[in-house]
C-alpha positions as a printed Julia matrix, in Angstrom:
322×3 Matrix{Float64}:
   2.29  -27.91  -11.18
   1.13  -23.85  -11.87
   1.99  -21.76   -9.05
  -0.31  -19.81   -6.79
  -0.26  -16.29   -8.45
  -0.21  -13.6    -5.17
  -1.31   -9.98   -6.1
   0.19   -6.93   -3.64
  -1.07   -4.64   -2.83
   1.09   -1.19   -1.34
  -0.32    0.95    1.35
   0.46    4.72    1.6
   3.84    5.89    1.59
   4.74    4.5    -1.21
   2.77    6.92   -3.8
   5.06    9.98   -5.64
   3.61   12.61   -8.17
   3.45   11.09  -11.92
   3.11    7.43  -11.22
   2.08    5.72  -13.39
   2.64    8.58  -16.47
   4.23    6.77  -19.4
   1.33    3.86  -19.29
  -1.23    7.08  -18.64
   0.55    8.32  -22.2
   1.1     5.58  -24.15
  -1.48    2.64  -22.99
  -4.86    2.56  -23.94
  -6.44    0.53  -21.92
  -4.39    2.0   -18.47
  -5.78    5.47  -19.81
  -9.11    3.88  -20.04
  -9.27    2.64  -16.31
  -7.38    5.89  -14.76
  -9.98    8.3   -16.57
 -12.82    5.88  -15.38
 -11.28    6.06  -11.95
 -10.55   10.37  -12.19
 -14.69   10.46  -13.15
 -15.27    8.9    -9.73
 -12.94   10.9    -7.86
 -14.21   14.21   -9.39
 -17.47   13.7    -7.58
 -16.15   12.6    -4.75
 -13.76   14.96   -4.26
 -14.38   18.28   -6.59
 -10.59   17.56   -8.11
  -9.58   16.01  -10.61
  -7.08   12.91   -9.92
  -5.23   12.77  -13.48
  -5.16   16.72  -13.74
  -3.15   16.41  -10.11
  -1.31   13.85  -10.76
   0.34   14.51  -14.06
  -0.01   17.87  -14.57
   3.2    18.44  -13.99
   7.2    17.24  -14.97
   8.66   17.4   -11.63
   9.28   13.45  -10.14
  10.68   14.96   -6.64
   7.85   16.94   -4.71
   6.3    15.4    -2.15
   2.44   13.71   -2.85
   1.18   13.77    0.47
  -2.41   15.49   -0.01
  -4.52   12.32    1.82
  -7.69   13.74    0.05
  -6.09   12.55   -3.0
  -3.23   10.14   -2.86
  -6.01    7.74   -0.25
  -8.35    7.67   -4.61
  -4.55    8.15   -5.85
  -3.27    5.1    -4.43
  -6.02    3.25   -5.02
  -7.28    3.83   -8.64
  -3.55    3.17   -9.63
  -3.55   -0.51   -8.0
  -6.88   -0.94   -9.35
  -6.24   -0.27  -12.99
  -3.11   -2.16  -12.94
  -4.8    -5.58  -11.79
  -7.42   -4.66  -14.39
  -4.25   -4.97  -16.92
  -2.8    -8.16  -15.3
  -6.5    -9.67  -16.11
  -6.79   -8.62  -19.06
  -3.8   -10.23  -19.87
  -4.7   -13.03  -19.01
  -3.09  -13.31  -15.57
  -5.86  -13.92  -12.91
  -4.33  -13.81   -8.9
  -4.75  -16.85   -7.02
  -4.69  -14.43   -3.75
  -5.15  -10.67   -3.07
  -1.98   -9.52   -0.59
  -3.1    -5.64    1.06
  -0.79   -4.22    3.01
  -2.43   -1.24    4.93
  -4.51    1.31    2.48
  -3.4    -1.54   -0.02
  -6.37   -3.73    1.59
  -9.19   -1.66    0.38
  -7.62   -1.97   -3.08
  -7.85   -5.53   -3.17
 -10.98   -5.37   -1.53
 -12.31   -3.72   -4.91
 -10.31   -6.28   -6.4
 -11.77   -8.84   -5.08
 -15.3    -7.63   -5.46
 -16.12   -6.47   -1.92
 -16.65   -3.15   -3.06
 -17.37   -1.69   -6.05
 -14.5     0.67   -7.36
 -17.42    3.18   -6.44
 -17.87    2.54   -3.24
 -14.03    1.67   -2.77
 -12.94    5.06   -4.03
 -16.19    7.15   -1.75
 -14.97    5.18    1.32
 -10.91    6.1     0.51
 -12.15    9.91    0.5
 -14.47    9.96    3.35
 -11.7     8.51    5.43
  -9.1    11.19    4.1
 -11.6    13.72    5.06
 -11.85   11.97    9.08
  -8.09   11.81    9.27
  -8.31   15.45    7.9
 -10.71   16.56   10.61
  -9.94   14.76   13.82
  -6.11   13.53   13.83
  -3.3    15.8    15.14
  -0.58   15.7    12.69
   1.55   12.92   12.67
   4.13   10.69   11.01
   5.55    7.62    9.43
   9.45    6.77    8.72
  10.81    3.44    7.25
  14.2     2.72    9.38
  17.49    0.33    7.66
  18.04   -2.12   10.41
  17.74   -4.25   12.95
  14.25   -3.61   15.4
  16.55   -4.92   18.21
  17.87   -1.53   17.73
  15.01   -0.32   19.48
  16.03   -2.05   23.17
  19.86   -0.27   22.25
  17.78    3.32   22.15
  14.66    3.39   24.18
  14.55    6.46   24.96
  14.26    7.27   21.28
  11.84    5.48   20.5
   9.69    5.71   23.77
   6.72    8.26   22.25
   6.45    5.68   18.95
   5.88    3.17   18.14
   5.95   -0.22   15.59
   4.02    0.68   12.56
   5.16   -2.2     9.74
   7.59   -5.48    9.78
   8.87   -5.51    6.42
  11.36   -7.77    6.25
  14.59   -8.29    9.23
  16.19   -4.57    8.15
  13.7    -2.7     7.34
  10.55   -1.73    9.51
   8.4     1.14    9.94
   7.51    3.77   13.42
   4.65    5.56   13.85
   3.68    8.58   15.7
   3.12   12.43   16.15
   5.01   14.74   13.49
   7.0    16.3    15.91
   8.29   12.94   17.8
   9.23   11.22   14.58
  11.14   14.26   13.44
  13.05   13.92   16.94
  13.48   10.28   15.86
  15.01   10.67   12.59
  17.48   13.38   14.21
  18.18   11.23   16.41
  19.52    8.19   14.5
  20.83    9.87   11.53
  23.16   12.38   13.92
  25.22   11.42   16.99
  27.57    9.31   15.15
  24.61    6.39   14.93
  24.49    6.62   11.02
  21.23    4.69   10.57
  19.83    5.23    7.64
  15.94    6.34    7.7
  13.43    7.54    5.17
  10.12    9.88    6.24
   7.16    8.24    4.23
   5.11   10.87    2.32
   2.32   10.19    5.16
   1.25   12.83    7.81
  -0.53   10.93    9.89
   0.38    8.19   12.16
  -1.81    4.93   10.49
  -1.2     2.07   12.65
  -0.45    3.68   16.39
  -2.18    4.99   19.07
  -2.18    8.35   18.0
  -4.9     7.7    15.5
  -7.07    5.73   18.8
  -9.67    8.07   18.67
 -10.93    7.89   15.57
 -12.46    5.06   15.93
 -15.84    5.84   16.53
 -16.07    7.98   13.99
 -14.27    5.81   11.32
 -16.66    2.91   12.74
 -19.35    4.49   11.5
 -18.73    6.1     8.72
 -17.43    3.16    7.59
 -20.18    0.67    8.21
 -22.75    2.54    5.96
 -20.91    0.42    3.7
 -21.85   -2.93    1.73
 -19.58   -5.67    2.08
 -19.6    -8.54   -0.44
 -18.05  -11.71   -0.01
 -14.72  -12.15   -1.62
 -14.95  -13.12   -5.24
 -11.03  -14.35   -4.98
  -8.92  -14.89   -1.8
  -7.54  -12.93    0.4
  -4.33  -12.12    2.72
  -4.53   -9.67    5.08
  -0.41   -8.7     5.81
  -2.52   -7.49    9.16
  -3.72  -10.51   10.29
  -1.2   -12.5     8.67
  -3.54  -15.07    7.16
  -6.46  -15.52    4.35
  -9.62  -13.87    5.87
 -12.67  -14.94    5.5
 -14.12  -11.11    4.46
 -13.8    -7.7     4.41
 -15.79   -5.32    7.28
 -16.15   -1.7     9.13
 -13.68   -3.68   12.35
 -11.4    -5.55    9.94
 -10.83   -2.26    8.42
 -10.2    -0.2    11.28
  -8.0    -3.16   12.84
  -5.85   -2.49    9.6
  -5.41    1.29    9.8
  -4.95    1.16   13.84
  -2.99   -2.5    14.4
   0.84   -2.71   13.02
   1.09   -4.51    9.27
   3.09   -7.69    9.26
   4.34   -8.36    6.21
   7.67   -9.94    7.13
   5.88  -12.5     8.58
   3.04  -13.57    5.99
   4.97  -13.66    3.89
   7.23  -16.21    5.22
   4.33  -18.13    6.45
   3.28  -18.2     3.0
   6.15  -19.15    1.13
   6.64  -21.99    3.82
   3.37  -23.77    2.61
   3.82  -23.59   -1.08
   5.95  -21.68   -3.89
   4.3   -18.89   -5.46
   4.53  -15.66   -8.12
   4.55  -12.51   -6.37
   3.29   -9.53   -8.26
   3.84   -5.77   -6.56
   0.68   -3.92   -7.48
   2.01   -1.02   -6.14
   3.54    2.08   -7.94
   7.07    1.58   -6.61
   7.63   -2.06   -5.96
   8.57   -1.8    -2.49
   6.57   -5.25   -2.17
   8.37   -6.79   -4.19
  11.58   -5.74   -2.93
  10.2    -6.63    0.5
   9.43  -10.49   -0.86
  13.01  -10.54   -2.18
  14.49  -10.75    1.37
  11.98  -12.45    2.67
  12.06  -15.42    1.01
  14.33  -18.59    1.74
  16.87  -19.87    0.5
  16.7   -22.43   -3.01
  12.99  -21.49   -3.18
  11.04  -21.47   -6.66
   8.96  -18.46   -6.0
   9.46  -15.55   -7.96
   8.09  -11.69   -7.86
   7.7    -9.41   -9.8
   7.32   -5.3   -10.42
   4.61   -4.01  -12.51
   5.98   -0.1   -11.77
   8.81    1.39  -10.29
   9.9     4.82   -9.18
  12.39    4.98  -12.07
  10.25    5.34  -14.95
  10.29    2.71  -17.83
   6.96    1.41  -16.81
   5.85   -0.11  -19.95
   9.01   -1.9   -19.67
   8.47   -3.29  -16.53
   4.65   -4.17  -17.23
   5.5    -5.63  -20.58
   8.31   -7.69  -18.6
   6.24   -8.92  -15.65
   3.4    -9.86  -18.25
   6.13  -11.82  -20.47
   7.88  -13.82  -18.14
   4.06  -14.86  -16.68
   2.87  -16.15  -20.49
   2.65  -20.1   -20.29
   2.51  -19.55  -16.2
  -1.47  -19.03  -16.31
  -2.57  -21.83  -17.15
């Protein structure tokens, strides 16, 4: 029996300069779709997404201007989903992680691509105007370390659970800096990574934005999804998307760990990471039980070889789509 195919859409923090560059230069269909997205982003922001994203050659600069990273993530993930669908690979489920739920909503037909990009941009403008500077810190270690260092974590809150030894916290920018300094110093040597995000998503820091967000996002028309959607914030399949759900998605913690474990316990699946960095497929690797028949695949990663990675995934799935 064919395994269900799960398209997984990553959120803020998975983006980087030059993401998808090799496909943009050499894959005509990817370039076509990205240029289409670029025109929509330009209408919404007055700025060219592709000129910014592919204008230089440095992959290491921090790409954290949310007025472009929000629509950039949506655009990249939409284009990758289109390439897989055009290759005959159709998802049985769309699984969104944080902002990835906006991309999955577009692929599901809840919002048009134009509406999705406009919502991503208007949300970014709202954050820029109304939210204090924040940050997010990925921590390699067991969540139980919070009990061992309660004073260090007191002004930060858990914003994401990825797998047993990887979780994310959010807070005001200066509090995240203090926490990172504490964890990496004092002989603890705990590995951390500051995400390329300047806001404290999934934390009480953004709570004051709620009425503004609901008013802004409430002006969009949300259609029923054409493909079943799973929310990594709810941990289960959802009936639909509206402004209230989207607020929960950005305000409440993400529990990717429980979501994947629950899904994998019900059936063997083919998990495909539609994000640019392969972070979700890496997390799935650590979450699947032993002796599982589920598999995980990426479509891009931060280390280049975009075409080879995409072609490997498509080749692996040939014969799995009947």
